[in-house]
Short mmCIF file of N, CA and C in Angstrom, two decimals:
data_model
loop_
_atom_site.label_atom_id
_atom_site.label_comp_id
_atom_site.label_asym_id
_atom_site.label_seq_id
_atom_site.Cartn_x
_atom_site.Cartn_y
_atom_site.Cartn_z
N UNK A 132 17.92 -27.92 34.61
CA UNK A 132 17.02 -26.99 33.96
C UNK A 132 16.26 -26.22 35.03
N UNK A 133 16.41 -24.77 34.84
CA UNK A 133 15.99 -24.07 35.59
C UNK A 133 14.76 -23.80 35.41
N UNK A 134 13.20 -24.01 36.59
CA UNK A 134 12.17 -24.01 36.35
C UNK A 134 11.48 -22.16 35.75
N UNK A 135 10.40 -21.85 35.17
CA UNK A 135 9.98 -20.93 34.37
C UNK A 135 8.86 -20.18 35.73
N UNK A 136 9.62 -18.98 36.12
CA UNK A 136 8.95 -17.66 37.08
C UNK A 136 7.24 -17.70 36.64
N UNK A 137 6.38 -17.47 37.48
CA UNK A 137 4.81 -17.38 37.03
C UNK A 137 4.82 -16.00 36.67
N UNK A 138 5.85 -14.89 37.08
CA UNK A 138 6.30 -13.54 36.41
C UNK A 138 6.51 -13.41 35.07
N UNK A 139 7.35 -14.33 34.58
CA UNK A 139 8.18 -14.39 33.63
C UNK A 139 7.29 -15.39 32.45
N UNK A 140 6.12 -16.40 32.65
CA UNK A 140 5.47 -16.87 32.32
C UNK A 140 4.53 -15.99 31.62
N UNK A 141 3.68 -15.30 33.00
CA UNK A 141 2.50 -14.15 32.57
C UNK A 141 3.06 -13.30 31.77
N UNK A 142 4.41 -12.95 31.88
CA UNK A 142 4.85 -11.96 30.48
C UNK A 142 4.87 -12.58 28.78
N UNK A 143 5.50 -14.05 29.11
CA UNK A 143 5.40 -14.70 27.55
C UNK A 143 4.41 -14.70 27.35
N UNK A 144 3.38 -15.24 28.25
CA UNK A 144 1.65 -15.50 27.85
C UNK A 144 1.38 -14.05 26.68
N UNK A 145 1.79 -12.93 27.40
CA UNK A 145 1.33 -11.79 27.12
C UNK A 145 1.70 -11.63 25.82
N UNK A 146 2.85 -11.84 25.58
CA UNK A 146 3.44 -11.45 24.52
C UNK A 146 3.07 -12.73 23.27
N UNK A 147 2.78 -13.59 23.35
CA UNK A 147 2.33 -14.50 22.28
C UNK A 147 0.77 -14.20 21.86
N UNK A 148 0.06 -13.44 22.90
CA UNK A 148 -1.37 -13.02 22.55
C UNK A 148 -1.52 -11.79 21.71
N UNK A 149 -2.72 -11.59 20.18
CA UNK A 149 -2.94 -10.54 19.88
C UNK A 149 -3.16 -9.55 20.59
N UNK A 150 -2.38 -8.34 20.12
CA UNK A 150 -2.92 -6.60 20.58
C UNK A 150 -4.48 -6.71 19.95
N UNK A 151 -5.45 -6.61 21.64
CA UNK A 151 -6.70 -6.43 20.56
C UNK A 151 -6.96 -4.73 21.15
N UNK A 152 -7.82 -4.28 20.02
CA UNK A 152 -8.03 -3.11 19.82
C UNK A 152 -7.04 -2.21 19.82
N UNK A 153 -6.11 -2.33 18.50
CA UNK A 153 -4.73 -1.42 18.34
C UNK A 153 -5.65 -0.54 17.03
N UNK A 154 -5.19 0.52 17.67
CA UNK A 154 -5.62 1.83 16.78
C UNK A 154 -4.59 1.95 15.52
N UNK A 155 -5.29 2.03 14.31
CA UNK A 155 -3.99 2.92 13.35
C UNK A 155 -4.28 3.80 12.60
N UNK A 156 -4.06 4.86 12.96
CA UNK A 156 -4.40 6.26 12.07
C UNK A 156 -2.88 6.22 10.86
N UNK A 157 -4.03 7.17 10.25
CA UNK A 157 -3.58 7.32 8.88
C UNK A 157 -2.42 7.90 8.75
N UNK A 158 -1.14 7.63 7.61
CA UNK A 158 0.29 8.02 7.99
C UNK A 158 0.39 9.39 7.57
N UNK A 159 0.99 10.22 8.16
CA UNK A 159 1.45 11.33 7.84
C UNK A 159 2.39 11.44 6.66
N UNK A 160 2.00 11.90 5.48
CA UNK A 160 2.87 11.43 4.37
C UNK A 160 4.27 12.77 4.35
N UNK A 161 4.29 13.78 5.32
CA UNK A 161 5.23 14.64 5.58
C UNK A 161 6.53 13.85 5.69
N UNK A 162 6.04 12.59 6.52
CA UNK A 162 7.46 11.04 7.07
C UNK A 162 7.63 10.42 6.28
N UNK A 163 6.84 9.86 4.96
CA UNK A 163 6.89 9.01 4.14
C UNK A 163 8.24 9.18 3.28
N UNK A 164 8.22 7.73 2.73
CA UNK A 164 10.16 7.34 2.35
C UNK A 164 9.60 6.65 1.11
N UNK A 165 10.00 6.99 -0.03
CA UNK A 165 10.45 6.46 -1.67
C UNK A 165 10.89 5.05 -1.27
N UNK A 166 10.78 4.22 -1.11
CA UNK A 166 11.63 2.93 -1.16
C UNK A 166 12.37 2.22 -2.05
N UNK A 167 11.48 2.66 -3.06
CA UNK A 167 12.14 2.01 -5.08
C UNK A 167 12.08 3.30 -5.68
N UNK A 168 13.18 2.76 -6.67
CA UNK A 168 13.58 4.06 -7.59
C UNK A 168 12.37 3.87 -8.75
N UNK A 169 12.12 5.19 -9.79
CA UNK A 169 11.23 5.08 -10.62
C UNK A 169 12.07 4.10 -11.58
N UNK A 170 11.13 3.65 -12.31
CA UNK A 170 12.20 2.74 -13.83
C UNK A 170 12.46 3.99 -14.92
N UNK A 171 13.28 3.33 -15.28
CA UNK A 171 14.07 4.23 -16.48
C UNK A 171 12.58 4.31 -17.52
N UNK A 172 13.23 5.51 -18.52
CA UNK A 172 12.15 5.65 -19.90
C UNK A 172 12.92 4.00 -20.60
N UNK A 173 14.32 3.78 -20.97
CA UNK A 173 14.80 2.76 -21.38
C UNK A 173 13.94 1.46 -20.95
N UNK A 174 13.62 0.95 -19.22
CA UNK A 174 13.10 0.07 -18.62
C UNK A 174 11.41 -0.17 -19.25
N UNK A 175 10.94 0.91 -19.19
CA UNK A 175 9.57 0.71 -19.43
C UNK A 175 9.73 0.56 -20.99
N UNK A 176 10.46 1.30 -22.05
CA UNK A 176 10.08 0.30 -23.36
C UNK A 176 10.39 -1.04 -23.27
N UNK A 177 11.25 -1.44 -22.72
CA UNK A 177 11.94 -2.64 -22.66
C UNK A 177 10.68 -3.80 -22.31
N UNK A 178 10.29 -3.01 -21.01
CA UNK A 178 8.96 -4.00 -20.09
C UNK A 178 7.72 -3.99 -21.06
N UNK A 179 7.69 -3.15 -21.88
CA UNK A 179 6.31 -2.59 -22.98
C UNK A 179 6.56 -3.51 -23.79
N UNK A 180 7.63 -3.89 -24.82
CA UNK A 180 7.54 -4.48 -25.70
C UNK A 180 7.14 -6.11 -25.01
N UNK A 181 8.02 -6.57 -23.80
CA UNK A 181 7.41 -8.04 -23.55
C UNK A 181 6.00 -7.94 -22.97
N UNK A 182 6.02 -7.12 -22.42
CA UNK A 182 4.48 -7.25 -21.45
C UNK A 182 3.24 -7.18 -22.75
N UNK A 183 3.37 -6.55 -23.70
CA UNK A 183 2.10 -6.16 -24.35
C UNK A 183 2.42 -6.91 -25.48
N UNK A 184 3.40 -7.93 -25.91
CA UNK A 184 3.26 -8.75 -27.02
C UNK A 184 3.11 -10.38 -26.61
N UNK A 185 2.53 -9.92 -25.28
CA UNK A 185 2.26 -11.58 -24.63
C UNK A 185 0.71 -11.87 -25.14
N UNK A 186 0.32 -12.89 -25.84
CA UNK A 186 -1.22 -13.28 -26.38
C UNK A 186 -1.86 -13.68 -25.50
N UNK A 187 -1.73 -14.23 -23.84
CA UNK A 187 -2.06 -14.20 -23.04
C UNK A 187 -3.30 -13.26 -22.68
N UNK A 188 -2.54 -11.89 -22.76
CA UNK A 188 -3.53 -10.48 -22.12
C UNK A 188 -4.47 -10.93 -23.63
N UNK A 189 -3.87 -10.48 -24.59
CA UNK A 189 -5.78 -10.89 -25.86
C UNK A 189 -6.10 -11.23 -25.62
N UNK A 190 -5.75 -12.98 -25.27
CA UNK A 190 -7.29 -14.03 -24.99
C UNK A 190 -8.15 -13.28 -23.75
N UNK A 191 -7.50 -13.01 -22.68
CA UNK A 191 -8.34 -12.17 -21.52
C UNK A 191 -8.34 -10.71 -22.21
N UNK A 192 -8.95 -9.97 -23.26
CA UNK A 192 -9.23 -8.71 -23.16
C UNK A 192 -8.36 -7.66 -22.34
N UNK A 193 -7.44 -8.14 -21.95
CA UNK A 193 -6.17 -7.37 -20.89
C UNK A 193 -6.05 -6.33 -22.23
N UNK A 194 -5.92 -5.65 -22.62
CA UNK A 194 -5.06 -5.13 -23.53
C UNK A 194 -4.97 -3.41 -23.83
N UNK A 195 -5.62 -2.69 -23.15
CA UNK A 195 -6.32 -1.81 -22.62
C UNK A 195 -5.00 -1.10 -22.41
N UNK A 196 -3.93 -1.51 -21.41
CA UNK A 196 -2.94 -0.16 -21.29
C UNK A 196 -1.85 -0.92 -22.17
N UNK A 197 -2.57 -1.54 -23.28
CA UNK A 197 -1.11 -1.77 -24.51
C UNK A 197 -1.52 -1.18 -25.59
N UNK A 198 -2.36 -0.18 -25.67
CA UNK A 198 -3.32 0.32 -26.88
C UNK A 198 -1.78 1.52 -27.11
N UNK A 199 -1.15 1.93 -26.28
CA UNK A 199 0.08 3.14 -26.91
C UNK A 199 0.60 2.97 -25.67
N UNK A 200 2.71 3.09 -25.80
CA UNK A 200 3.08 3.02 -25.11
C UNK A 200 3.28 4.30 -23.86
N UNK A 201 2.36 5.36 -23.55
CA UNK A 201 1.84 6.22 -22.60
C UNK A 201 1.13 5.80 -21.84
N UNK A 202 -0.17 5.07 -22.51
CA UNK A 202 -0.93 4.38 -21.49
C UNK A 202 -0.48 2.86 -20.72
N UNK A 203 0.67 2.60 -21.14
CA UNK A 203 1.78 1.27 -20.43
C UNK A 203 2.25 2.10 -19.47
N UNK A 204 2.77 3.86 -19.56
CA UNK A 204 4.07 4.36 -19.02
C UNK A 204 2.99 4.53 -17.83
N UNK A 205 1.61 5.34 -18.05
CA UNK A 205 1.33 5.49 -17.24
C UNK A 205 0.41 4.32 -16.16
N UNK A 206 0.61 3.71 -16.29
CA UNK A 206 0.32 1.91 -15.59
C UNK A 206 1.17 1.37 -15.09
N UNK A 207 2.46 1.55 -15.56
CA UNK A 207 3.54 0.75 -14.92
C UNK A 207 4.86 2.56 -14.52
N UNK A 208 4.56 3.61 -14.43
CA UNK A 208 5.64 4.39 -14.03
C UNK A 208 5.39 4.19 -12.81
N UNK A 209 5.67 3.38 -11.82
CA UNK A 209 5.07 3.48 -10.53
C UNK A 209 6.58 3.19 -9.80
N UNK A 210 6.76 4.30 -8.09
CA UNK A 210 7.47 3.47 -7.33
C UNK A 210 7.07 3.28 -5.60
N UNK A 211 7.49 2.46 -4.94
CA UNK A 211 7.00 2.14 -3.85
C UNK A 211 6.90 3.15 -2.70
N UNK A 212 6.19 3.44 -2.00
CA UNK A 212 6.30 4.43 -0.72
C UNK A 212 5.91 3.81 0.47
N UNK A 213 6.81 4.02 1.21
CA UNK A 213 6.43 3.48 2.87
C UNK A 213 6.06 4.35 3.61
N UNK A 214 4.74 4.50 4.64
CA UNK A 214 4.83 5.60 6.17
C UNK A 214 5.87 5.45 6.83
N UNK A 215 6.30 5.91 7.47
CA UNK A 215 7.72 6.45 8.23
C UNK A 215 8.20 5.34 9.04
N UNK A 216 6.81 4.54 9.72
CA UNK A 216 7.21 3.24 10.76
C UNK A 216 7.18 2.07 9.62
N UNK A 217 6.75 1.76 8.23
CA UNK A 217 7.08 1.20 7.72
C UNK A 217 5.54 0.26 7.54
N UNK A 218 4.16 0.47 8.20
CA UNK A 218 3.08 0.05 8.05
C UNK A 218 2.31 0.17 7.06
N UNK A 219 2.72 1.13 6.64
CA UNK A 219 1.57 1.20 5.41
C UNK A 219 2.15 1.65 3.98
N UNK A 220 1.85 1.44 2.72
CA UNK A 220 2.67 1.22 1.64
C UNK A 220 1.62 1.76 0.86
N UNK A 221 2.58 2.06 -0.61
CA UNK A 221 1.73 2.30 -1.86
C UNK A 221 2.57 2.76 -2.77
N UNK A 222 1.87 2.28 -3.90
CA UNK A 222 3.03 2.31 -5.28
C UNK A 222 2.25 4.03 -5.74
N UNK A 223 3.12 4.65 -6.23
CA UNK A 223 2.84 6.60 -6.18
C UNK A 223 3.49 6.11 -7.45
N UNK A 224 2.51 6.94 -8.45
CA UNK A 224 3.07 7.65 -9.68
C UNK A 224 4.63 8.63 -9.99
N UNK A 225 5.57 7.84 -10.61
CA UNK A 225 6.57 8.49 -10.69
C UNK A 225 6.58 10.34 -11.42
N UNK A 226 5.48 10.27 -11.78
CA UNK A 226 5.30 11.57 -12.27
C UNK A 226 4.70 12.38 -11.32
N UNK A 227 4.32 12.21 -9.98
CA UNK A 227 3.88 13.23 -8.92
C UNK A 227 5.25 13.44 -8.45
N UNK A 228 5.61 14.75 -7.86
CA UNK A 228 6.83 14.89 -7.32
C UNK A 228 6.88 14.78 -5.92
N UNK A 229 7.97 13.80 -5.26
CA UNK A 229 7.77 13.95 -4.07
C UNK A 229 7.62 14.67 -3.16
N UNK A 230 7.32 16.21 -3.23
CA UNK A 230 7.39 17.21 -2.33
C UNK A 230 5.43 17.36 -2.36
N UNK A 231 4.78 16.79 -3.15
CA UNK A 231 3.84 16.78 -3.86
C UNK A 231 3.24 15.82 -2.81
N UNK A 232 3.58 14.75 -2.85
CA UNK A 232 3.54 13.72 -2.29
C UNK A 232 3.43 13.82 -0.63
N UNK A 233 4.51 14.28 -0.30
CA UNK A 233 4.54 14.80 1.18
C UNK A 233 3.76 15.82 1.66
N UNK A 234 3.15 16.47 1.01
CA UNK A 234 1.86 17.55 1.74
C UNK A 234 0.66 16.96 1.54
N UNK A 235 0.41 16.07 0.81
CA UNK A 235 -0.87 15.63 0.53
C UNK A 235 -1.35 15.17 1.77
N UNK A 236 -2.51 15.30 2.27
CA UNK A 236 -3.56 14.84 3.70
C UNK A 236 -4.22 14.05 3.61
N UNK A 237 -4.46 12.95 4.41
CA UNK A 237 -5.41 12.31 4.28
C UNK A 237 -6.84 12.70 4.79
N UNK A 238 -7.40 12.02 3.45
CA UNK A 238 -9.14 12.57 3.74
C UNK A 238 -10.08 11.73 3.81
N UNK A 239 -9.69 10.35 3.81
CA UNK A 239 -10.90 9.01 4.14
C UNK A 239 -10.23 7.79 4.57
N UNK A 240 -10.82 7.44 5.22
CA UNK A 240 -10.31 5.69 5.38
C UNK A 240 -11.57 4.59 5.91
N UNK A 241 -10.70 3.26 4.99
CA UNK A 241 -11.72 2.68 4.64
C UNK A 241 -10.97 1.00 4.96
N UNK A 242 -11.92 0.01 5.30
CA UNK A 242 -11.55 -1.14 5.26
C UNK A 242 -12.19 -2.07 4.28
N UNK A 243 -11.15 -2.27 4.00
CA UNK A 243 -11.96 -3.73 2.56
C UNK A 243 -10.73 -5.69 2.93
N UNK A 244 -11.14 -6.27 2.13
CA UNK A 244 -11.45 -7.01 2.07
C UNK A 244 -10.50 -7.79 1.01
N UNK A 245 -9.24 -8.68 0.88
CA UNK A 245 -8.48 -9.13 0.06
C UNK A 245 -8.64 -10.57 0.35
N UNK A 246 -9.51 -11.59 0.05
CA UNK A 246 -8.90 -12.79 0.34
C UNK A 246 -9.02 -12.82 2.25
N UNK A 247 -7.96 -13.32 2.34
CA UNK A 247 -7.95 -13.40 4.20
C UNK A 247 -7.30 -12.60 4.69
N UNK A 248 -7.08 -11.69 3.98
CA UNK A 248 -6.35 -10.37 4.46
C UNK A 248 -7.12 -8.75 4.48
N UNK A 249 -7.49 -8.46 5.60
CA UNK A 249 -7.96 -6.84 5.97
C UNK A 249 -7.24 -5.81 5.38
N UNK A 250 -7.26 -4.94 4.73
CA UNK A 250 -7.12 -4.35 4.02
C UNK A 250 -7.54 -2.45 4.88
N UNK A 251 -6.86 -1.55 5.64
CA UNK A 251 -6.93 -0.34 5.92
C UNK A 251 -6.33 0.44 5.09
N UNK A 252 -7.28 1.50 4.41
CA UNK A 252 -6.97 1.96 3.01
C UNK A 252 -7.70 3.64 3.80
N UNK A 253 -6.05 4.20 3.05
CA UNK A 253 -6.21 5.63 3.25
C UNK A 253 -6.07 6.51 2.36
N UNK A 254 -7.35 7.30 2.08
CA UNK A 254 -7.22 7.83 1.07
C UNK A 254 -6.51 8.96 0.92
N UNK A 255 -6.02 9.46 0.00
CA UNK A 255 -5.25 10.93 0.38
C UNK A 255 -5.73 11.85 -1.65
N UNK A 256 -6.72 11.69 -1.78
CA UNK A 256 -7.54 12.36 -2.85
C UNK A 256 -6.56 12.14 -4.23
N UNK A 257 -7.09 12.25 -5.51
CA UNK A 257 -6.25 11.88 -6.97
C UNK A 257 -5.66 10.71 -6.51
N UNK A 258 -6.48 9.23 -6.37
CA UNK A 258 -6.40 8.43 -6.47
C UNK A 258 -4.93 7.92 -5.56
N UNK A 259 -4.43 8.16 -4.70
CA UNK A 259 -3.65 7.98 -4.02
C UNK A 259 -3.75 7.68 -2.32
N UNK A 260 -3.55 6.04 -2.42
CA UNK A 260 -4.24 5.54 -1.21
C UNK A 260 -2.73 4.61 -0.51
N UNK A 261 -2.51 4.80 0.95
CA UNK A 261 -1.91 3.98 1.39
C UNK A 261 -2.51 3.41 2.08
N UNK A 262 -1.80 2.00 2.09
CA UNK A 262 -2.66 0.87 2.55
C UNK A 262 -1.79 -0.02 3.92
N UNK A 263 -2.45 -0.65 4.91
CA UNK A 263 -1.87 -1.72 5.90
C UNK A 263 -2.35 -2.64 5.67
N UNK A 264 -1.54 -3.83 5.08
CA UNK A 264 -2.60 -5.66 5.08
C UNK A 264 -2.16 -6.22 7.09
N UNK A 265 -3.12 -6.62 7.07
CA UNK A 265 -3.34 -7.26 8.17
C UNK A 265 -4.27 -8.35 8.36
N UNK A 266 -4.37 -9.68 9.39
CA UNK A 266 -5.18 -10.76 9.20
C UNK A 266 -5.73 -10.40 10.22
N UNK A 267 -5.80 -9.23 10.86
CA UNK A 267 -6.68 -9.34 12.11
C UNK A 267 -7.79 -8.22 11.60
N UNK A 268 -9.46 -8.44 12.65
CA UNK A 268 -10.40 -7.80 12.18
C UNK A 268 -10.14 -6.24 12.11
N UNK A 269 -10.59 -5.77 11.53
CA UNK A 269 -10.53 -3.65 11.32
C UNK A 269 -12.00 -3.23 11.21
N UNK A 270 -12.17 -2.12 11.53
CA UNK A 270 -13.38 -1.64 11.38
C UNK A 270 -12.69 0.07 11.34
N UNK A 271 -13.98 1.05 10.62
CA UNK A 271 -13.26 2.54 10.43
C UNK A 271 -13.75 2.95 12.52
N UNK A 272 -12.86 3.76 12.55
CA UNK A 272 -13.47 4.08 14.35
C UNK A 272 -14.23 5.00 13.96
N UNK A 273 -13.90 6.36 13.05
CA UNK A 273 -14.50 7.63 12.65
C UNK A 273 -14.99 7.45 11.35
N UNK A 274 -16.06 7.77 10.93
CA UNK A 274 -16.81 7.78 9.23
C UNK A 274 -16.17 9.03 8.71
N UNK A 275 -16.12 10.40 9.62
CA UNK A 275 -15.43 11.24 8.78
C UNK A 275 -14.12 11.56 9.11
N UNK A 276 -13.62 12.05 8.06
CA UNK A 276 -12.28 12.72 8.66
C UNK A 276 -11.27 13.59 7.88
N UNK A 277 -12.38 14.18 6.75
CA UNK A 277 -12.21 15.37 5.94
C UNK A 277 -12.03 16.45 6.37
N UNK A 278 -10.66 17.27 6.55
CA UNK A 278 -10.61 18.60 6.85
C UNK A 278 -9.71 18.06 8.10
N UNK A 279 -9.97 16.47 8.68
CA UNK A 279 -9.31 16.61 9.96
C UNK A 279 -8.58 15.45 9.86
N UNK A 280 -6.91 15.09 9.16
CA UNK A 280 -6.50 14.31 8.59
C UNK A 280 -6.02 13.31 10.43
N UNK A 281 -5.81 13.60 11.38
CA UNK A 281 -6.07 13.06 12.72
C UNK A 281 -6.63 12.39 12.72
N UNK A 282 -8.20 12.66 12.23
CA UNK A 282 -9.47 11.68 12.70
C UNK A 282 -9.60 10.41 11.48
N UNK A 283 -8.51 9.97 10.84
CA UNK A 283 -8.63 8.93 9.61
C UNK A 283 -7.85 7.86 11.05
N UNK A 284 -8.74 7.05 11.51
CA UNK A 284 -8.35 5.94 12.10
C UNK A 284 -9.28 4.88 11.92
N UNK A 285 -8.42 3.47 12.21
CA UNK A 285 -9.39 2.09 12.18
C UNK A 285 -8.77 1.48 13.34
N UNK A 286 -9.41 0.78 13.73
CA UNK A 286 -9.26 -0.10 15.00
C UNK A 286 -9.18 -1.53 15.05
N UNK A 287 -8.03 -2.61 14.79
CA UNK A 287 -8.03 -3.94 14.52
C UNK A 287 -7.57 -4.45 15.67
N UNK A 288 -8.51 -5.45 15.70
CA UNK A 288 -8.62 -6.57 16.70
C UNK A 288 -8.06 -8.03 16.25
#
């Protein structure tokens, strides 16, 4: 057995330690990729009739987008979107069109809080936010960054 280089050591060291202070600005949704197809009109009655005749959601007051099957379509027409490197995600309304989708800018970002998971949330206005989970700390670097979709960064350690 061949003994381990103090070269070749200081590099594993390196590489088993967190990136601290890695920047991540907000994705350019010009790159962004559809990942899932929308569901069929067929799929969502299908998912409507089991999802909203479960007595489950009554006992919890859930019942809110089973009041007509529009307000199901529009709750569940959703499909997945990735940023271009694949960091940040979000389920987009199948009824925005993706060309729609791809010019939109981001205009805030924000860190919250899931459980043990950090949460970098980018807003891009009409309720359309992509998000990065991560277990390492985040903080926003810039408070603003309206008008200057560049300056939407957070900094996790």
């Amino acid at each position: 057995m061949k003994p381990i280089s103090i070269p070749m050591l200081s590099l594993l060291a390196g590489l088993a330690l967190p990136a601290f202070g890695a920047e991540l600005a907000c994705p350019d949704l010009a790159r962004a990729v559809q990942v899932a197809s929308c569901p069929s009109d067929e799929e969502l009655r299908y998912t409507f009739t089991g999802y909203c005749s479960d007595d489950k959601l009554r006992y919890k007051g859930d019942t809110d987008v089973c009041t007509s099957f529009e307000s199901y379509r529009q709750f569940k027409n959703l499909a997945l979107w990735e940023s271009a490197d694949g960091n940040f995600s979000a389920y987009v309304s199948c009824d925005r069109a993706p060309e729609a989708v791809k010019a939109t800018r981001a205009t805030s970002v924000r860190v919250a809080r899931q459980g043990r998971i950090n949460l970098v949330v980018c807003g891009y206005g009409d309720g359309l936010n992509f998000t990065h989970r991560t277990r390492a700390e985040c903080r926003v670097s810039t408070a603003a960054c309206v008008g200057d979709a560049s300056a939407c960064k957070a900094i996790c350690d």
